[in-house]
Coordinates of N, CA and C in Angstrom, one line a residue:
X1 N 14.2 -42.6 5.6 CA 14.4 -41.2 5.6 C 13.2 -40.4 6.2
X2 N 13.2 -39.4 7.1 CA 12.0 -38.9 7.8 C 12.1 -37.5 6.8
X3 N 10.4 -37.8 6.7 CA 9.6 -36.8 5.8 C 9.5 -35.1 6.6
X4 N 9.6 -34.3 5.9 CA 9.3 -32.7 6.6 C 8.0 -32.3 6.5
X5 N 7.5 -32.3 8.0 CA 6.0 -32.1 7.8 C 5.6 -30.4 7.6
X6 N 6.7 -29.7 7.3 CA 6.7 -28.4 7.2 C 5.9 -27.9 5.8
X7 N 4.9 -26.7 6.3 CA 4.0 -26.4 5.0 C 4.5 -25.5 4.4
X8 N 5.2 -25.7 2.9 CA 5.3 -25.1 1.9 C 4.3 -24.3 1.1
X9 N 4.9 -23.1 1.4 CA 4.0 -21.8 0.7 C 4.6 -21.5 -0.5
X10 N 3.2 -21.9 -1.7 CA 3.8 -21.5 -3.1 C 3.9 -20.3 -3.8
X11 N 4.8 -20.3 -4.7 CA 4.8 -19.3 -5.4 C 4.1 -18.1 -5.6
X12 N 2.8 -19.2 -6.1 CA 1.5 -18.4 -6.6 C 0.8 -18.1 -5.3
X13 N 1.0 -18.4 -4.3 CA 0.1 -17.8 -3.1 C 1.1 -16.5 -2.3
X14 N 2.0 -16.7 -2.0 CA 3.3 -15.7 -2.4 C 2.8 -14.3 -3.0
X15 N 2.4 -14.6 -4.6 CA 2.4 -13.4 -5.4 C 0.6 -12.8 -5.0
X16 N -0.6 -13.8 -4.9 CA -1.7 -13.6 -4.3 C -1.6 -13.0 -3.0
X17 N -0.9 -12.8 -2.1 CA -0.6 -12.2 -1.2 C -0.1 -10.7 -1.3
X18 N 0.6 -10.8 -2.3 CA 1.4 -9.4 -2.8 C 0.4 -8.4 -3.1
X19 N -0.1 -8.8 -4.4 CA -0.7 -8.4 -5.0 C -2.4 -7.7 -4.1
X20 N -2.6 -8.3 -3.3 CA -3.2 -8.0 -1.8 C -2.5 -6.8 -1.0
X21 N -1.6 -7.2 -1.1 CA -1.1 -6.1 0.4 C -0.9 -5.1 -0.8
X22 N -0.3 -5.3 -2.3 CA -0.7 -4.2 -2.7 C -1.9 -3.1 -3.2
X23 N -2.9 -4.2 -3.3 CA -4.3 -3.4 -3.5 C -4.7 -2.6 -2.0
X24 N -4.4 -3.3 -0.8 CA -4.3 -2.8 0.2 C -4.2 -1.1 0.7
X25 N -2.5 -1.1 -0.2 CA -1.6 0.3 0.2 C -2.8 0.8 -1.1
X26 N -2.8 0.7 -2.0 CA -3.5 1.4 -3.0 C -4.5 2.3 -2.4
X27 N -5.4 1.3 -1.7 CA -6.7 1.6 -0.9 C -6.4 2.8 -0.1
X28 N -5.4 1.9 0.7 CA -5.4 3.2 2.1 C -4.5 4.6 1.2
X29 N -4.0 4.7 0.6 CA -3.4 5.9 -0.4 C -4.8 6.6 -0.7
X30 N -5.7 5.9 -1.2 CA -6.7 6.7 -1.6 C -7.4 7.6 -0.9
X31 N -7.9 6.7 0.3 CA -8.7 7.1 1.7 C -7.8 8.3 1.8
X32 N -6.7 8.1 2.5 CA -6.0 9.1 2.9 C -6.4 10.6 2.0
X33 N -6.0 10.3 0.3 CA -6.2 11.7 -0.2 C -7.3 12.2 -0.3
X34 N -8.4 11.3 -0.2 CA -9.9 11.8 -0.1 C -10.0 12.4 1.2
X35 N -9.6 11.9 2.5 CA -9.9 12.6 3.9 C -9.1 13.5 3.4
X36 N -7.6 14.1 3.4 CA -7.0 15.2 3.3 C -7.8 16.3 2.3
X37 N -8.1 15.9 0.8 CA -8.7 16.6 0.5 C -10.4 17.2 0.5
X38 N -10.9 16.3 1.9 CA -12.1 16.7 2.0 C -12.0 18.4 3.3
X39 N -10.6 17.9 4.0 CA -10.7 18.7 5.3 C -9.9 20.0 4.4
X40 N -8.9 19.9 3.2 CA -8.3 20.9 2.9 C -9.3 22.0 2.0
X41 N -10.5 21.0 1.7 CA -11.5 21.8 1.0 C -12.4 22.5 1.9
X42 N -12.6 22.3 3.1 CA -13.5 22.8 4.6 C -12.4 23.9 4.8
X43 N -11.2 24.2 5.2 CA -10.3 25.0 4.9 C -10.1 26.4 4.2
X44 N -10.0 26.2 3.0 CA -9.7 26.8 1.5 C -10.5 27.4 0.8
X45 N -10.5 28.2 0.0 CA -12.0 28.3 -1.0 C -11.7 27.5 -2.1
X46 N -12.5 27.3 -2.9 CA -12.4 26.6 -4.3 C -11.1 27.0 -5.1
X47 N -10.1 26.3 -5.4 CA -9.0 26.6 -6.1 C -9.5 27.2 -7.6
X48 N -8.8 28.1 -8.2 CA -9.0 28.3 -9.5 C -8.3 27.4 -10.8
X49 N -9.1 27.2 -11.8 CA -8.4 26.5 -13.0 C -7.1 26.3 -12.9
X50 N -6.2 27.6 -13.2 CA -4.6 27.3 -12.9 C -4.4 27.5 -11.9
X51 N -4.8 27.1 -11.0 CA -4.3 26.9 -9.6 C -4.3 24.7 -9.7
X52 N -5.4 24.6 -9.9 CA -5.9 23.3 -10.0 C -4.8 22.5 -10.7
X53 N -4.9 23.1 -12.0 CA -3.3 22.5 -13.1 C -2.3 22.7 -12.4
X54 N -1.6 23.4 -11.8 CA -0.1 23.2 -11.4 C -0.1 22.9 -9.9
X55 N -0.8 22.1 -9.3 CA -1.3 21.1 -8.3 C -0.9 20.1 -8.9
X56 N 0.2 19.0 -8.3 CA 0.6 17.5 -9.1 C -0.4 16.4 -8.6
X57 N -0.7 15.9 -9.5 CA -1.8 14.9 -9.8 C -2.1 14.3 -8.2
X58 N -0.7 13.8 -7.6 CA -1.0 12.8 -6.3 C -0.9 13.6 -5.3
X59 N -1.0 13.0 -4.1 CA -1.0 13.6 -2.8 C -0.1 13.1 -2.1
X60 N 0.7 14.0 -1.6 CA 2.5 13.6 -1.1 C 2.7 13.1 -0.2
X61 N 1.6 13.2 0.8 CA 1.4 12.6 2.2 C 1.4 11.5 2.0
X62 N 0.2 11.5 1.3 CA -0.6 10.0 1.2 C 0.6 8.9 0.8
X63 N 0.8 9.5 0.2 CA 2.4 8.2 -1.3 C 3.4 7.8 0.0
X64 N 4.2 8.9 0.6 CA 4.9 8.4 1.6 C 3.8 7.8 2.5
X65 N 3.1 8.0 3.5 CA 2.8 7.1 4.2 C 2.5 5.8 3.6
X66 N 2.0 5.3 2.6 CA 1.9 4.3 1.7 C 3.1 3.8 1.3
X67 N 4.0 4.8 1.0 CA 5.4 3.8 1.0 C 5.4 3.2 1.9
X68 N 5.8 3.8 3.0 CA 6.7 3.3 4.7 C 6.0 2.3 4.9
X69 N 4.1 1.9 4.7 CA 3.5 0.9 4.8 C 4.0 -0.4 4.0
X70 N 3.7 0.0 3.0 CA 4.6 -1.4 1.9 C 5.8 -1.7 2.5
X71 N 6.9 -0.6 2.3 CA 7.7 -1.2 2.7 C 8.2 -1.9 4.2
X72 N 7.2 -1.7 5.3 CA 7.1 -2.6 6.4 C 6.8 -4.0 5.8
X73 N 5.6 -4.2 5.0 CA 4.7 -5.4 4.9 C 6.5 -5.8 4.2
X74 N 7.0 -5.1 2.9 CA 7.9 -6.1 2.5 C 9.1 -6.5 3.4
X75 N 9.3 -5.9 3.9 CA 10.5 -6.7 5.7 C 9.5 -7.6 6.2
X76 N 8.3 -7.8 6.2 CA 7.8 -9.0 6.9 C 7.7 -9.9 6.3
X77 N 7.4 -10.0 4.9 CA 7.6 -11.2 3.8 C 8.8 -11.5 3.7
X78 N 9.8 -10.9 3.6 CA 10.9 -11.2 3.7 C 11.7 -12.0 5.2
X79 N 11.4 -11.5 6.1 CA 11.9 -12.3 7.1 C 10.9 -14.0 7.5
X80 N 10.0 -13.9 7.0 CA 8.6 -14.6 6.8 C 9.7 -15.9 5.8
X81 N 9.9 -15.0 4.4 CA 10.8 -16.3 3.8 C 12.2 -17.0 4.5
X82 N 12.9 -15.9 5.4 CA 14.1 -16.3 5.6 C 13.9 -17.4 6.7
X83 N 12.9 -17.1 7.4 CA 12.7 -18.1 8.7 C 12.0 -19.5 7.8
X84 N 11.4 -19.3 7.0 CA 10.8 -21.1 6.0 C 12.2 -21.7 5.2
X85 N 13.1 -20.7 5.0 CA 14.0 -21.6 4.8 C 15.3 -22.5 5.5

């Protein structure tokens, strides 16, 4: 019987990968809200206290473009598995 010299990618390297591409998006989410709110602050004057509080915690840009990135990386893991099997 002939052997498959094909390399098997495990589980745990799989999830080590993930967990990468998601520290990744994390990263560039951050960058992003730091450049946006460095240029919105060059802009603006200093927001007031309740101005500040009913500001939602994240930055909307940043989250979607950080989606649409994940969810690219996840269609490439995904076709990535369908073609190893």
């Amino acid at each position: 019987m002939a052997t498959s010299n094909k390399k098997k990618t495990t589980i745990a390297k799989l999830n080590r990968e993930r967990g990468l591409a998601e520290r990744r998006v994390a990263k560039q989410t951050r960058k992003a809200a730091r450049k946006q709110a460095a240029t919105h602050d060059e802009q603006a004057a200093a927001p007031s206290r309740e101005q500040e509080a009913a500001q939602p915690l994240a930055n909307q840009a940043a989250i979607g473009a950080a989606t649409r990135a994940f969810g690219a990386m996840a269609k490439t893991d995904a076709t990535r598995q369908e073609k190893s099997a």
